[in-house]
Amino acid sequence: MMQNRKGFTLIELLAVIVILAIIALITTPTILNVMENSRRDAAKDKAYGTIKAVQLAYTQAQVSYEVNMPYTVDFSSKRDGASDGSTEKGFTYVEGQEVQASGEMPTAGQVLIDNDGQIYIKATESNYKSGLKFGNYYCYDLGANKNHEVACKR
């Protein structure tokens, strides 16, 4: 008596599993790179947003009185009652003007306003851990020769 069986053999199932494993091995690093690049670009956008927020606070402070140059805005200190660029109860100030960014504010680092009024992150690639910190990423300024572009890395 002959039975009419329909289905897959063990060899066919193993071949499909091996093919799927190969596809997963090829695509996983690509997907992880895309995710890493997205996180790094988000940190860079946050750094530019912080620079713009410092620029706005600096401009508003200049309306009231002249801000002495160079001026450093410190995002890492948590001193109560300070209004000299450090933080007061979790907020950061430029001579009394609160720095308000639309996105996440840095948890560490400094922004410098130099004698020419240029505003940039006070860090270089060699000491990028003194730059602005957003989550696991530190952002630093590439310098005036690169129009103060920002780069971020872990």
Tab-separated table of C-alpha atoms in Angstrom:
chain	number	residue	atom	x	y	z
A	1	MET	CA	0.000	0.000	0.000
A	2	MET	CA	1.448	3.266	-1.100
A	3	GLN	CA	0.884	6.317	1.000
A	4	ASN	CA	0.708	9.712	-0.600
A	5	ARG	CA	2.736	11.914	1.793
A	6	LYS	CA	3.021	15.581	1.312
A	7	GLY	CA	5.596	17.666	3.163
A	8	PHE	CA	9.271	18.510	3.335
A	9	THR	CA	12.157	16.210	4.022
A	10	LEU	CA	14.632	16.883	6.791
A	11	ILE	CA	17.302	17.803	4.227
A	12	GLU	CA	15.056	20.425	2.629
A	13	LEU	CA	14.257	21.970	6.024
A	14	LEU	CA	17.939	22.075	6.986
A	15	ALA	CA	18.821	23.723	3.670
A	16	VAL	CA	16.250	26.474	4.270
A	17	ILE	CA	17.548	27.034	7.823
A	18	VAL	CA	21.142	27.291	6.581
A	19	ILE	CA	20.155	29.800	3.894
A	20	LEU	CA	18.272	31.926	6.450
A	21	ALA	CA	21.276	31.824	8.805
A	22	ILE	CA	23.589	33.023	6.025
A	23	ILE	CA	21.232	35.892	5.180
A	24	ALA	CA	21.063	36.862	8.871
A	25	LEU	CA	24.881	36.829	9.146
A	26	ILE	CA	25.205	39.085	6.130
A	27	THR	CA	22.521	41.640	7.059
A	28	THR	CA	23.058	41.970	10.839
A	29	PRO	CA	26.279	44.055	10.685
A	30	THR	CA	24.694	46.366	8.117
A	31	ILE	CA	21.650	46.950	10.285
A	32	LEU	CA	23.820	47.530	13.368
A	33	ASN	CA	25.918	50.085	11.441
A	34	VAL	CA	22.802	51.948	10.345
A	35	MET	CA	21.585	52.091	13.950
A	36	GLU	CA	24.989	53.304	15.208
A	37	ASN	CA	25.172	56.003	12.533
A	38	SER	CA	21.647	57.153	13.409
A	39	ARG	CA	22.538	57.468	17.095
A	40	ARG	CA	25.725	59.379	16.258
A	41	ASP	CA	23.860	61.740	13.931
A	42	ALA	CA	21.224	62.329	16.614
A	43	ALA	CA	23.980	63.286	19.090
A	44	LYS	CA	25.443	65.638	16.485
A	45	ASP	CA	22.042	67.289	15.966
A	46	LYS	CA	21.677	67.702	19.728
A	47	ALA	CA	25.116	69.335	19.870
A	48	TYR	CA	24.175	71.818	17.139
A	49	GLY	CA	20.910	72.502	18.986
A	50	THR	CA	22.853	73.196	22.181
A	51	ILE	CA	25.195	75.592	20.352
A	52	LYS	CA	22.180	77.434	18.916
A	53	ALA	CA	20.583	77.594	22.385
A	54	VAL	CA	23.799	79.067	23.853
A	55	GLN	CA	23.931	81.543	20.961
A	56	LEU	CA	20.358	82.659	21.685
A	57	ALA	CA	21.011	83.001	25.444
A	58	TYR	CA	24.232	84.921	24.698
A	59	THR	CA	22.374	87.298	22.368
A	60	GLN	CA	19.641	87.865	24.947
A	61	ALA	CA	22.264	88.490	27.665
A	62	GLN	CA	24.025	91.029	25.402
A	63	VAL	CA	20.790	93.052	25.226
A	64	SER	CA	20.873	93.635	28.988
A	65	TYR	CA	24.602	94.149	29.437
A	66	GLU	CA	27.927	93.217	27.864
A	67	VAL	CA	29.116	89.668	28.451
A	68	ASN	CA	32.855	89.448	29.130
A	69	MET	CA	34.833	87.441	26.585
A	70	PRO	CA	35.924	84.679	26.386
A	71	TYR	CA	32.981	83.085	28.133
A	72	THR	CA	32.535	79.411	28.974
A	73	VAL	CA	29.131	77.799	29.464
A	74	ASP	CA	29.606	74.729	31.653
A	75	PHE	CA	27.046	71.928	31.439
A	76	SER	CA	28.650	69.682	34.040
A	77	SER	CA	28.613	71.626	37.311
A	78	LYS	CA	25.485	71.614	39.464
A	79	ARG	CA	25.880	74.600	41.754
A	80	ASP	CA	22.841	76.252	43.270
A	81	GLY	CA	22.605	80.008	43.073
A	82	ALA	CA	25.147	80.370	40.268
A	83	SER	CA	24.437	82.430	37.172
A	84	ASP	CA	27.908	82.628	35.645
A	85	GLY	CA	27.525	79.982	32.968
A	86	SER	CA	27.181	77.071	35.353
A	87	THR	CA	23.939	75.326	36.188
A	88	GLU	CA	21.384	76.344	38.758
A	89	LYS	CA	19.007	73.595	39.887
A	90	GLY	CA	19.558	71.696	36.632
A	91	PHE	CA	19.336	74.729	34.315
A	92	THR	CA	22.247	76.366	32.506
A	93	TYR	CA	22.669	80.125	32.194
A	94	VAL	CA	24.661	82.713	30.238
A	95	GLU	CA	24.878	85.722	32.560
A	96	GLY	CA	21.354	85.184	33.875
A	97	GLN	CA	19.808	84.086	30.552
A	98	GLU	CA	18.665	80.458	30.629
A	99	VAL	CA	19.983	78.176	27.871
A	100	GLN	CA	16.906	76.407	26.477
A	101	ALA	CA	17.321	73.818	23.740
A	102	SER	CA	14.314	72.164	22.121
A	103	GLY	CA	15.907	68.728	22.476
A	104	GLU	CA	17.993	66.968	25.072
A	105	MET	CA	20.533	69.105	26.907
A	106	PRO	CA	24.056	67.774	27.453
A	107	THR	CA	24.920	66.168	30.768
A	108	ALA	CA	28.583	67.219	30.608
A	109	GLY	CA	30.935	69.444	28.645
A	110	GLN	CA	31.467	73.082	27.823
A	111	VAL	CA	30.615	75.560	25.092
A	112	LEU	CA	32.969	78.482	24.545
A	113	ILE	CA	32.155	81.982	23.323
A	114	ASP	CA	35.499	83.360	22.133
A	115	ASN	CA	36.708	86.961	21.846
A	116	ASP	CA	35.227	87.217	18.325
A	117	GLY	CA	31.790	86.063	19.490
A	118	GLN	CA	32.144	82.654	17.812
A	119	ILE	CA	30.397	79.886	19.723
A	120	TYR	CA	31.693	76.331	19.639
A	121	ILE	CA	32.239	73.220	21.740
A	122	LYS	CA	35.301	73.540	23.949
A	123	ALA	CA	36.954	70.238	23.027
A	124	THR	CA	39.108	68.720	20.334
A	125	GLU	CA	39.279	65.215	18.930
A	126	SER	CA	42.294	64.429	21.102
A	127	ASN	CA	40.317	65.246	24.277
A	128	TYR	CA	36.780	64.682	22.979
A	129	LYS	CA	35.620	63.386	26.376
A	130	SER	CA	35.660	67.001	27.566
A	131	GLY	CA	33.140	67.816	24.841
A	132	LEU	CA	29.359	67.797	25.140
A	133	LYS	CA	27.972	64.479	26.372
A	134	PHE	CA	24.638	63.096	25.174
A	135	GLY	CA	23.983	59.603	26.496
A	136	ASN	CA	26.985	57.500	25.480
A	137	TYR	CA	28.269	60.001	22.903
A	138	TYR	CA	30.767	62.824	23.281
A	139	CYS	CA	30.678	65.577	20.678
A	140	TYR	CA	33.604	67.834	19.860
A	141	ASP	CA	34.313	70.728	17.539
A	142	LEU	CA	36.431	70.007	14.453
A	143	GLY	CA	37.825	73.545	14.488
A	144	ALA	CA	37.614	76.820	12.646
A	145	ASN	CA	39.339	75.381	9.569
A	146	LYS	CA	36.319	73.090	9.124
A	147	ASN	CA	33.737	75.807	9.875
A	148	HIS	CA	33.213	74.456	13.372
A	149	GLU	CA	31.668	71.197	12.225
A	150	VAL	CA	30.807	68.805	15.010
A	151	ALA	CA	31.757	65.142	15.278
A	152	CYS	CA	30.530	62.641	17.868
A	153	LYS	CA	31.822	59.308	19.088
A	154	ARG	CA	31.584	56.992	22.061
